[in-house]
Coordinates of C-alpha atoms and ligand atoms in Angstrom, one line a residue:
Q1493 CA 0.0 0.0 0.0
S1494 CA 2.9 2.4 0.7
G1495 CA 4.4 3.6 -2.4
I1496 CA 7.2 6.0 -3.2
N1497 CA 6.2 9.6 -3.1
T1498 CA 9.3 11.6 -3.8
H1499 CA 10.3 14.2 -6.5
K1500 CA 14.0 13.5 -7.0
I1501 CA 15.1 10.5 -5.0
A1502 CA 14.3 7.2 -6.7
T1503 CA 12.6 8.7 -9.7
G1504 CA 15.0 6.3 -11.4
I1505 CA 15.4 2.8 -10.0
I1506 CA 17.7 0.1 -11.3
H1507 CA 16.8 -3.3 -10.0
F1508 CA 19.0 -6.3 -10.1
D1509 CA 18.4 -9.9 -9.3
T1510 CA 22.0 -10.3 -8.5
V1511 CA 25.0 -7.9 -8.5
D1512 CA 28.5 -7.9 -7.0
S1513 CA 27.8 -4.8 -4.9
T1514 CA 25.2 -2.1 -5.5
N1515 CA 27.7 0.5 -4.3
S1516 CA 30.3 -0.7 -6.9
Y1517 CA 27.7 -0.7 -9.6
A1518 CA 26.4 2.8 -8.6
K1519 CA 30.0 4.1 -8.8
S1520 CA 30.5 2.7 -12.2
I1521 CA 27.5 4.5 -13.7
A1522 CA 27.3 7.6 -11.4
E1523 CA 28.9 10.0 -13.9
G1524 CA 26.1 9.6 -16.3
Q1525 CA 23.2 9.6 -13.8
Q1526 CA 21.1 12.3 -12.3
T1527 CA 21.0 12.9 -8.6
G1528 CA 18.7 10.4 -6.8
T1529 CA 19.1 7.3 -8.9
V1530 CA 18.7 4.2 -6.7
I1531 CA 20.3 0.8 -7.4
I1532 CA 18.7 -2.1 -5.5
S1533 CA 19.4 -5.8 -5.7
E1534 CA 17.9 -9.0 -4.4
E1535 CA 21.3 -10.3 -3.5
Q1536 CA 25.0 -9.2 -3.6
V1537 CA 27.8 -11.6 -4.2
G1538 CA 30.5 -9.1 -3.3
G1539 CA 28.7 -6.9 -0.7
R1540 CA 31.1 -4.5 1.0
G1541 CA 31.1 -3.0 4.5
R1542 CA 33.3 -0.4 6.0
M1543 CA 37.0 -0.9 6.6
G1544 CA 37.2 -3.5 3.8
R1545 CA 34.9 -5.9 5.5
Q1546 CA 32.4 -8.1 3.7
W1547 CA 28.6 -7.5 4.0
S1548 CA 26.6 -10.7 4.1
S1549 CA 23.9 -10.3 1.4
P1550 CA 21.8 -13.4 1.1
R1551 CA 19.1 -13.5 -1.6
G1552 CA 15.7 -12.1 -0.8
E1553 CA 16.4 -11.6 2.9
G1554 CA 17.9 -8.2 3.3
I1555 CA 17.7 -4.8 1.6
F1556 CA 20.8 -3.9 -0.5
M1557 CA 20.5 -0.4 -2.0
S1558 CA 22.6 2.5 -3.1
I1559 CA 21.6 6.1 -3.8
I1560 CA 23.6 8.2 -6.2
L1561 CA 23.7 11.9 -5.1
K1562 CA 25.3 15.0 -6.6
P1563 CA 24.9 17.8 -4.1
K1564 CA 27.0 20.9 -4.5
I1565 CA 29.0 20.5 -1.4
S1566 CA 32.6 20.4 -0.2
P1567 CA 34.2 16.9 0.2
L1568 CA 34.6 17.7 3.9
E1569 CA 30.8 17.5 4.2
G1570 CA 30.5 14.1 2.7
S1571 CA 29.9 12.3 6.0
K1572 CA 26.8 14.4 6.5
L1573 CA 25.0 12.2 3.9
T1574 CA 25.7 9.2 6.2
Q1575 CA 23.9 11.0 9.0
I1576 CA 20.9 11.8 6.8
A1577 CA 20.7 8.2 5.7
A1578 CA 21.0 7.0 9.3
A1579 CA 18.2 9.3 10.4
A1580 CA 16.0 8.1 7.5
V1581 CA 16.6 4.4 8.1
C1582 CA 16.0 4.7 11.8
Q1583 CA 12.7 6.5 11.3
A1584 CA 11.7 4.0 8.6
I1585 CA 12.3 1.0 10.8
R1586 CA 10.3 2.6 13.6
K1587 CA 7.5 3.5 11.3
V1588 CA 7.1 0.1 9.5
T1589 CA 7.8 -2.2 12.4
G1590 CA 7.3 -0.2 15.6
L1591 CA 10.7 -1.5 16.8
E1592 CA 12.9 0.8 18.9
A1593 CA 15.6 1.4 16.4
K1594 CA 18.6 3.5 17.6
I1595 CA 21.4 5.2 15.7
K1596 CA 24.9 4.1 16.7
W1597 CA 26.9 7.0 15.4
P1598 CA 28.1 7.4 12.7
N1599 CA 26.6 4.7 10.5
D1600 CA 24.9 1.8 12.2
I1601 CA 21.3 1.3 13.2
V1602 CA 20.9 -1.0 16.2
I1603 CA 18.0 -2.6 18.0
E1604 CA 18.6 -3.7 21.6
G1605 CA 22.3 -3.0 20.9
K1606 CA 22.5 -5.3 17.9
K1607 CA 23.2 -4.1 14.4
V1608 CA 20.4 -4.3 11.9
C1609 CA 21.7 -1.8 9.3
G1610 CA 25.0 -0.5 8.1
I1611 CA 25.7 2.5 5.8
L1612 CA 28.6 2.8 3.5
T1613 CA 29.1 6.2 1.9
E1614 CA 31.6 6.5 -0.9
M1615 CA 32.6 9.7 -2.7
S1616 CA 34.3 10.8 -5.8
A1617 CA 35.7 14.3 -5.4
E1618 CA 38.4 16.8 -6.2
L1619 CA 39.8 19.3 -3.8
N1620 CA 36.7 21.4 -3.4
E1621 CA 34.2 19.7 -5.5
V1622 CA 32.2 16.6 -5.1
H1623 CA 31.5 14.7 -8.3
Y1624 CA 29.1 12.3 -6.7
L1625 CA 28.4 10.4 -3.6
V1626 CA 27.0 6.9 -3.3
V1627 CA 25.2 6.1 -0.1
G1628 CA 24.9 2.4 0.4
I1629 CA 22.3 1.0 2.8
G1630 CA 22.2 -2.6 3.9
V1631 CA 19.4 -3.7 6.2
N1632 CA 18.9 -7.2 7.7
V1633 CA 15.2 -7.7 7.3
N1634 CA 14.0 -11.3 7.1
N1635 CA 17.3 -13.0 7.9
T1636 CA 17.0 -15.8 10.3
D1637 CA 20.4 -17.4 10.0
L1638 CA 23.0 -14.7 10.5
P1639 CA 26.7 -15.7 9.9
D1640 CA 28.4 -17.1 13.0
E1641 CA 31.0 -14.4 13.2
I1642 CA 28.4 -11.7 13.6
K1643 CA 25.6 -13.6 15.4
D1644 CA 26.1 -12.0 18.9
K1645 CA 26.5 -8.5 17.4
A1646 CA 23.9 -8.5 14.7
T1647 CA 20.1 -9.1 14.4
S1648 CA 17.4 -8.7 11.8
L1649 CA 14.0 -7.1 11.9
K1650 CA 12.4 -10.5 11.6
V1651 CA 14.4 -11.9 14.6
Q1652 CA 13.3 -8.8 16.6
L1653 CA 9.7 -8.8 15.6
G1654 CA 9.0 -12.5 15.3
K1655 CA 7.4 -12.2 11.9
D1656 CA 8.2 -11.5 8.2
I1657 CA 8.4 -8.0 7.1
N1658 CA 7.6 -6.7 3.6
R1659 CA 11.0 -5.4 2.3
R1660 CA 9.2 -3.1 -0.2
D1661 CA 7.5 -1.2 2.6
V1662 CA 10.8 -0.6 4.3
V1663 CA 12.5 0.5 1.1
C1664 CA 9.7 2.9 0.3
A1665 CA 9.8 4.4 3.9
I1666 CA 13.5 4.9 3.7
I1667 CA 13.3 6.7 0.4
N1668 CA 10.3 8.8 1.5
L1669 CA 11.9 9.8 4.7
F1670 CA 15.3 10.4 3.1
E1671 CA 14.2 13.0 0.6
P1672 CA 13.0 15.8 2.9
L1673 CA 16.1 15.5 5.1
Y1674 CA 18.3 15.6 2.0
D1675 CA 16.3 18.5 0.5
D1676 CA 16.8 20.6 3.7
F1677 CA 20.5 20.0 3.5
V1678 CA 21.0 20.9 -0.1
Q1679 CA 18.7 23.9 0.1
D1680 CA 20.1 25.7 3.1
G1681 CA 23.2 23.6 4.1
T1682 CA 21.9 22.8 7.5
L1683 CA 21.1 19.4 9.1
E1684 CA 18.7 20.6 11.7
K1685 CA 16.0 17.9 11.4
T1686 CA 18.6 15.2 10.8
I1687 CA 20.6 16.1 13.8
E1688 CA 17.5 16.3 16.0
I1689 CA 16.7 12.7 15.0
C1690 CA 20.3 11.6 15.5
R1691 CA 20.4 13.0 19.0
K1692 CA 16.9 11.8 20.0
E1693 CA 17.5 8.2 18.8
S1694 CA 21.2 8.0 19.7
A1695 CA 22.5 4.7 21.1
V1696 CA 25.8 6.3 22.2
L1697 CA 25.1 9.8 23.7
G1698 CA 26.0 9.9 27.4
K1699 CA 27.6 6.5 27.3
S1700 CA 31.2 5.2 27.7
I1701 CA 32.5 4.1 24.3
I1702 CA 35.6 2.7 22.8
I1703 CA 36.8 4.4 19.7
L1704 CA 38.7 2.2 17.2
Q1705 CA 40.8 4.2 14.9
K1706 CA 43.5 2.4 12.7
D1707 CA 44.9 0.0 15.3
M1708 CA 44.3 2.2 18.3
E1709 CA 41.5 1.8 20.9
V1710 CA 40.7 4.7 23.1
K1711 CA 38.1 5.0 25.9
A1712 CA 35.9 8.0 25.9
K1713 CA 32.5 9.3 26.8
A1714 CA 30.2 10.4 24.0
I1715 CA 28.9 13.8 25.1
E1716 CA 27.3 15.5 22.1
I1717 CA 26.5 15.4 18.4
T1718 CA 27.3 18.8 17.0
N1719 CA 25.1 20.6 14.5
E1720 CA 27.6 19.5 11.8
G1721 CA 27.1 15.8 12.8
L1722 CA 30.4 15.4 14.5
L1723 CA 30.7 13.4 17.7
K1724 CA 32.1 15.3 20.7
V1725 CA 33.8 13.0 23.1
Q1726 CA 35.7 13.3 26.4
Y1727 CA 38.7 11.1 27.1
E1728 CA 39.5 9.7 30.5
D1729 CA 42.1 12.5 31.1
G1730 CA 39.4 15.1 30.6
R1731 CA 40.5 16.3 27.2
E1732 CA 37.7 16.8 24.7
D1733 CA 37.8 15.9 21.0
M1734 CA 35.6 16.1 18.0
I1735 CA 35.4 13.0 15.8
I1736 CA 34.5 12.9 12.1
S1737 CA 32.8 9.8 10.9
G1738 CA 35.7 8.7 8.6
E1739 CA 37.4 5.4 9.3
V1740 CA 36.4 5.1 12.9
S1741 CA 34.1 2.8 14.6
I1742 CA 32.9 2.7 18.1
R1743 CA 31.6 0.1 20.5
G1744 CA 30.1 0.1 23.9
E1745 CA 32.4 -0.4 26.8
Ligands
BTN193 C1 28.9 -1.3 7.3 O1 28.3 -1.3 8.3 O2 30.1 -1.7 7.3 C2 28.3 -0.8 6.0 C3 27.6 -1.8 5.3 C4 27.0 -1.3 4.0 C5 26.3 -2.4 3.2 C6 25.5 -1.9 2.0 S1 24.5 -3.1 1.2 C7 24.2 -2.0 -0.1 C8 25.6 -1.3 -0.4 N1 26.4 -2.1 -1.3 C9 27.5 -2.6 -0.7 O3 28.4 -3.3 -1.2 N2 27.5 -2.2 0.6 C10 26.4 -1.3 0.9

């Protein structure tokens, strides 16, 4: 019953039965596409996560989609698109399933502390100009048999809800909720609504976390998400720092 009602995002959709990675495919065609083109696949045989990890992408069970975007922004702002996507997916899961989805800054959606969605934003840019961004979204929807190595850290909507979920409803909700947040950002450069959601639904604010950067692990407390979408933390020695959502990941202590 719920269709897509957007003006720009997903006015073009490319649907695959199988593909290596929707992000890789999106990057290969992005130059010739308009902003908003969505690539979606029933399965991925080379699904990619952050930090060179694999993303388990079994046929028909999850959502594997990528959005091609061409905002006129500086490359430094690229990570803001991840925040917009996280806010949209979090709201979409809540709306369709009623589950208490939370955002684990910068790019994971979790339910009861377990990951249900990851976001991989990739960018092609010169010094001050973004050519395009690809925002890749992977959601565990009807998965029941998650790979052993992620079983205690990951879950799916079906595992949490105890029944099958219509993947199309979730895709439509993500797209419909993404567009207004994205429009706000490209029109006036601010992230007000996005950050409001990221703060309200944060799984990390006020908590002790461990920041993993390269090979280092540092303990800190997450104290604020700034209007720019950065995470303000305080280390054990009292020093404060601002973290950009590049190659970092965090976990609970
Ligand atoms: C992460 O948490 O490490 C990010 C996972 C991103 C997975 C999605 S699935 C659709 C898109 N295509 C990919 O190859 N990866 C992203």
